[in-house]
Amino acid sequence: MIRILAACGAGVNSSHQIQVAIENEMKKRGYDVKVDAVVMKDITPEMLSKYDIFTPISKPKLGFEIKIPVVEAGPILYRIPAMAEPVYDQIENIIKKSNK
Amino acid sequence: MISEISDLFRKDLIFIIDEKNAEDIFKNIGKVLFNKGLVNEGFIDAIIKREKEFPTGLNLNVLDNDEIIPNVAIPHTESEYCNSKNIVVVKLKNEVLFKNMIKPEEELKVKFIFIILNDMKGKQTNILSNLIEFLMKKDNIINLNKLEDTNEIYNYILNKT
């Protein structure tokens, strides 16, 4: 199973929407994923180390080095395929390379 | 689907104002919301801070359109500062700069603000997605931009949500 962490400013609005969208789309594409949503400021290196992919709303400024692949997921929020597809494709490519 | 949010709009929560920057908009509208008991005293500072750290401008011109659509912002803050569940609509007489939600380094000229108030933690998700669905229907903002009266704006939104 691939573990994905979504994040935004409050941890309930945008990140939750990103969470649901990625979970649904990856299941549709045949992958076993589990997505969690958190507040950006709560993220620690320890927390991130438990995930395979990080999908923040925009370019993250966490103050430490991120050691897992990052996919900026904000375009998903527009709810139009033309914006969301490239994000899903990036995530799928990372999952394929991970051989999990 | 969108009708989930139509109850959240109120005739007295539609504003047409003229301000120079985001902070002044939040101070002006925040005061009115506080006087109506819809937010608490921490709201104005909280929403100003949130907008700086995690901006909410939406570029509505991401697809090829025949005409330019005015951009919007969807500011919101943590549930602890709100006493109600509403969407506040602010039309700006003159555009104000907001940073792009998904590309914070980019500035957008914004004409409409939809402030999301929600006192229930974790329940904002549907409001946000339904609101964005309304905003992304190309004609909605173009039509709203032609209206200069708060009652007309309210009636239009109610018809379309």
Coordinates of C-alpha atoms in Angstrom, one line a residue:
Chain A
M1 CA 0.0 0.0 0.0
I2 CA 1.1 3.5 -0.9
R3 CA 0.8 6.1 1.9
I4 CA 0.2 9.7 0.9
L5 CA 0.1 12.8 3.1
A6 CA -2.0 15.8 2.0
A7 CA -1.6 19.2 3.7
C8 CA -2.9 22.7 3.6
G9 CA -3.2 25.7 6.0
A10 CA -6.0 24.5 8.3
G11 CA -5.8 20.8 7.6
V12 CA -9.6 20.5 7.1
N13 CA -10.6 22.3 3.9
S14 CA -8.3 22.0 0.9
S15 CA -6.3 19.1 2.2
H16 CA -9.4 17.1 2.9
Q17 CA -10.6 17.7 -0.6
I18 CA -7.2 16.7 -2.0
Q19 CA -7.3 13.6 0.2
V20 CA -10.7 12.4 -1.1
A21 CA -9.9 13.2 -4.8
I22 CA -6.5 11.4 -4.8
E23 CA -7.9 8.4 -3.0
N24 CA -10.8 8.1 -5.4
E25 CA -8.7 8.6 -8.6
M26 CA -5.9 6.2 -7.5
K27 CA -8.4 3.5 -6.7
K28 CA -10.0 4.1 -10.1
R29 CA -6.5 3.6 -11.6
G30 CA -6.1 0.4 -9.7
Y31 CA -3.7 1.4 -6.9
D32 CA -4.0 0.7 -3.2
V33 CA -3.5 4.0 -1.5
K34 CA -4.2 5.5 1.9
V35 CA -4.3 9.3 2.1
D36 CA -4.2 11.4 5.3
A37 CA -4.8 15.1 5.6
V38 CA -3.0 17.4 8.1
V39 CA -2.2 21.0 8.9
M40 CA 1.0 22.2 7.2
K41 CA 2.5 23.5 10.5
D42 CA 2.1 20.2 12.3
I43 CA 4.3 18.3 9.9
T44 CA 7.6 16.9 11.3
P45 CA 10.4 14.9 9.6
E46 CA 9.3 11.9 11.7
M47 CA 5.7 12.2 10.4
L48 CA 6.8 12.5 6.8
S49 CA 9.1 9.5 7.1
K50 CA 6.0 7.3 7.5
Y51 CA 4.7 8.3 4.0
D52 CA 5.7 7.5 0.4
I53 CA 4.4 10.7 -1.2
F54 CA 3.7 14.2 0.0
T55 CA 0.9 16.2 -1.7
P56 CA 0.8 19.7 -0.3
I57 CA -1.6 22.3 -1.7
S58 CA 1.4 24.4 -3.0
K59 CA 5.2 24.4 -2.8
P60 CA 5.9 23.5 0.8
K61 CA 8.1 25.6 3.2
L62 CA 8.6 23.3 6.1
G63 CA 12.1 24.4 7.2
F64 CA 13.6 20.9 6.8
E65 CA 14.6 18.7 4.0
I66 CA 11.8 16.6 2.5
K67 CA 13.1 13.1 1.7
I68 CA 10.1 11.7 -0.1
P69 CA 8.7 12.7 -3.5
V70 CA 6.6 15.9 -3.5
V71 CA 3.6 16.5 -5.8
E72 CA 1.9 19.9 -5.5
A73 CA -1.8 19.0 -5.5
G74 CA -3.5 22.4 -5.5
P75 CA -4.7 22.2 -9.1
I76 CA -7.0 19.4 -8.0
L77 CA -9.1 21.9 -6.1
Y78 CA -10.3 23.5 -9.3
R79 CA -12.4 20.4 -9.9
I80 CA -11.7 20.3 -13.6
P81 CA -10.0 17.4 -15.3
A82 CA -7.6 19.6 -17.3
M83 CA -6.1 20.9 -14.1
A84 CA -6.3 17.6 -12.0
E85 CA -5.0 15.1 -14.5
P86 CA -1.3 16.1 -14.5
V87 CA -1.3 15.9 -10.7
Y88 CA -2.8 12.4 -10.8
D89 CA -0.3 11.4 -13.5
Q90 CA 2.6 12.5 -11.5
I91 CA 1.4 10.6 -8.5
E92 CA 0.8 7.5 -10.6
N93 CA 4.4 7.7 -12.1
I94 CA 5.8 7.8 -8.6
I95 CA 3.7 4.8 -7.5
K96 CA 4.9 2.8 -10.5
K97 CA 8.5 3.6 -9.8
S98 CA 8.2 2.6 -6.2
N99 CA 7.3 -1.0 -7.1
K100 CA 5.0 -1.3 -4.1
Chain B
M1 CA -25.2 19.1 -5.5
I2 CA -24.4 22.8 -5.3
S3 CA -27.7 23.4 -3.5
E4 CA -25.9 22.2 -0.4
I5 CA -24.5 25.7 -0.1
S6 CA -27.4 27.9 -1.1
D7 CA -28.6 28.1 2.5
L8 CA -25.3 29.6 3.5
F9 CA -25.8 32.9 1.6
R10 CA -27.7 35.7 3.3
K11 CA -29.0 39.0 1.9
D12 CA -27.3 40.9 4.6
L13 CA -24.0 39.1 4.0
I14 CA -23.5 40.5 0.5
F15 CA -21.3 43.6 0.3
I16 CA -20.0 46.0 -2.4
I17 CA -17.1 47.9 -1.0
D18 CA -13.9 49.8 -2.1
E19 CA -10.7 48.9 -0.2
K20 CA -7.0 49.1 -1.2
N21 CA -5.8 45.8 0.1
A22 CA -6.8 42.5 1.6
E23 CA -6.1 43.5 5.2
D24 CA -8.5 46.5 4.9
I25 CA -11.1 44.3 3.5
F26 CA -10.9 41.8 6.4
K27 CA -10.9 44.7 8.9
N28 CA -14.0 46.2 7.3
I29 CA -16.0 43.1 6.8
G30 CA -14.7 41.4 10.0
K31 CA -16.1 44.3 12.1
V32 CA -19.6 43.8 10.5
L33 CA -19.5 40.1 11.0
F34 CA -18.4 40.6 14.6
N35 CA -21.3 43.0 15.3
K36 CA -23.7 40.4 13.9
G37 CA -22.2 37.8 16.3
L38 CA -21.1 35.6 13.4
V39 CA -17.4 35.6 14.4
N40 CA -15.5 36.3 17.6
E41 CA -12.9 38.9 18.5
G42 CA -10.0 36.8 17.2
F43 CA -11.4 36.4 13.7
I44 CA -9.9 39.5 12.0
D45 CA -6.3 38.9 13.1
A46 CA -6.7 35.2 12.4
I47 CA -8.0 35.6 8.8
I48 CA -5.3 38.2 8.0
K49 CA -2.6 35.9 9.2
R50 CA -4.0 32.9 7.4
E51 CA -4.3 34.7 4.2
K52 CA -0.6 35.8 4.4
E53 CA 0.6 32.3 5.2
F54 CA -1.8 30.3 3.1
P55 CA -3.3 32.6 0.4
T56 CA -6.7 31.8 -1.2
G57 CA -6.7 33.6 -4.6
L58 CA -8.2 31.6 -7.4
N59 CA -7.2 32.2 -11.0
L60 CA -10.4 31.7 -13.0
N61 CA -8.6 32.1 -16.3
V62 CA -6.8 28.7 -16.2
L63 CA -8.8 27.5 -19.2
D64 CA -9.0 29.1 -22.6
N65 CA -11.9 31.6 -22.5
D66 CA -13.2 34.0 -25.0
E67 CA -13.4 36.7 -22.3
I68 CA -11.4 37.4 -19.2
I69 CA -13.1 36.3 -16.0
P70 CA -12.6 38.4 -12.9
N71 CA -10.6 36.4 -10.3
V72 CA -11.9 35.5 -6.9
A73 CA -10.5 34.7 -3.4
I74 CA -12.0 32.3 -0.9
P75 CA -10.5 33.3 2.5
H76 CA -11.3 31.1 5.5
T77 CA -9.9 30.4 8.9
E78 CA -10.0 27.9 11.7
S79 CA -13.5 27.0 13.0
E80 CA -12.7 28.3 16.5
Y81 CA -13.1 31.9 15.3
C82 CA -16.5 31.4 13.8
N83 CA -19.9 31.2 15.4
S84 CA -21.9 30.3 12.3
K85 CA -21.8 28.5 8.9
N86 CA -22.1 31.1 6.1
I87 CA -20.6 32.3 2.9
V88 CA -20.0 36.0 2.8
V89 CA -19.8 37.7 -0.6
V90 CA -17.8 40.8 -1.2
K91 CA -17.7 42.6 -4.5
L92 CA -14.8 45.0 -4.8
K93 CA -15.4 48.3 -6.7
N94 CA -11.7 48.1 -7.6
E95 CA -9.6 45.0 -7.9
V96 CA -7.3 44.1 -5.0
L97 CA -4.2 41.9 -5.1
F98 CA -4.3 38.5 -3.5
K99 CA -1.8 35.7 -3.8
N100 CA -2.7 32.5 -5.7
M101 CA -3.7 29.6 -3.5
I102 CA -1.9 27.0 -5.6
K103 CA 1.1 29.2 -6.6
P104 CA 1.7 31.6 -3.6
E105 CA 4.5 33.4 -5.5
E106 CA 2.0 34.7 -8.0
E107 CA -0.3 37.7 -7.5
L108 CA -3.8 37.9 -8.8
K109 CA -6.1 40.8 -9.3
V110 CA -9.2 39.8 -7.4
K111 CA -12.7 41.3 -7.9
F112 CA -14.8 39.0 -5.7
I113 CA -14.2 37.6 -2.2
F114 CA -16.2 34.6 -0.9
I115 CA -15.4 34.3 2.8
I116 CA -16.2 30.9 4.2
L117 CA -17.4 30.9 7.9
N118 CA -17.7 27.6 9.5
D119 CA -17.9 26.8 13.2
M120 CA -17.9 23.1 12.7
K121 CA -14.5 21.5 12.4
G122 CA -14.0 19.2 9.5
K123 CA -17.2 20.1 7.8
Q124 CA -15.8 22.8 5.5
T125 CA -14.7 20.4 2.8
N126 CA -18.1 20.3 1.1
I127 CA -18.6 24.0 1.3
L128 CA -15.2 24.6 -0.4
S129 CA -15.7 22.1 -3.2
N130 CA -19.3 23.2 -3.9
L131 CA -18.3 26.8 -3.8
I132 CA -15.5 26.2 -6.3
E133 CA -17.9 24.3 -8.5
F134 CA -20.1 27.4 -8.6
L135 CA -17.1 29.7 -9.3
M136 CA -15.8 27.6 -12.1
K137 CA -19.0 27.8 -14.1
K138 CA -17.7 30.4 -16.4
D139 CA -20.8 32.6 -16.7
N140 CA -21.5 32.9 -13.0
I141 CA -18.7 35.4 -12.1
I142 CA -19.0 37.2 -15.5
N143 CA -22.7 37.8 -14.7
L144 CA -22.2 38.7 -11.1
N145 CA -19.7 41.3 -12.2
K146 CA -22.4 43.1 -14.1
L147 CA -24.6 43.4 -11.1
E148 CA -24.2 46.5 -9.0
D149 CA -26.8 45.9 -6.3
T150 CA -26.5 43.5 -3.4
N151 CA -30.0 42.2 -3.7
E152 CA -29.5 41.4 -7.3
I153 CA -26.3 39.6 -6.5
Y154 CA -28.0 37.6 -3.7
N155 CA -30.9 36.6 -6.0
Y156 CA -28.5 35.6 -8.8
I157 CA -26.5 33.3 -6.5
L158 CA -29.6 31.8 -5.0
N159 CA -30.8 30.9 -8.5
K160 CA -27.5 29.3 -9.5
T161 CA -26.8 27.3 -6.4

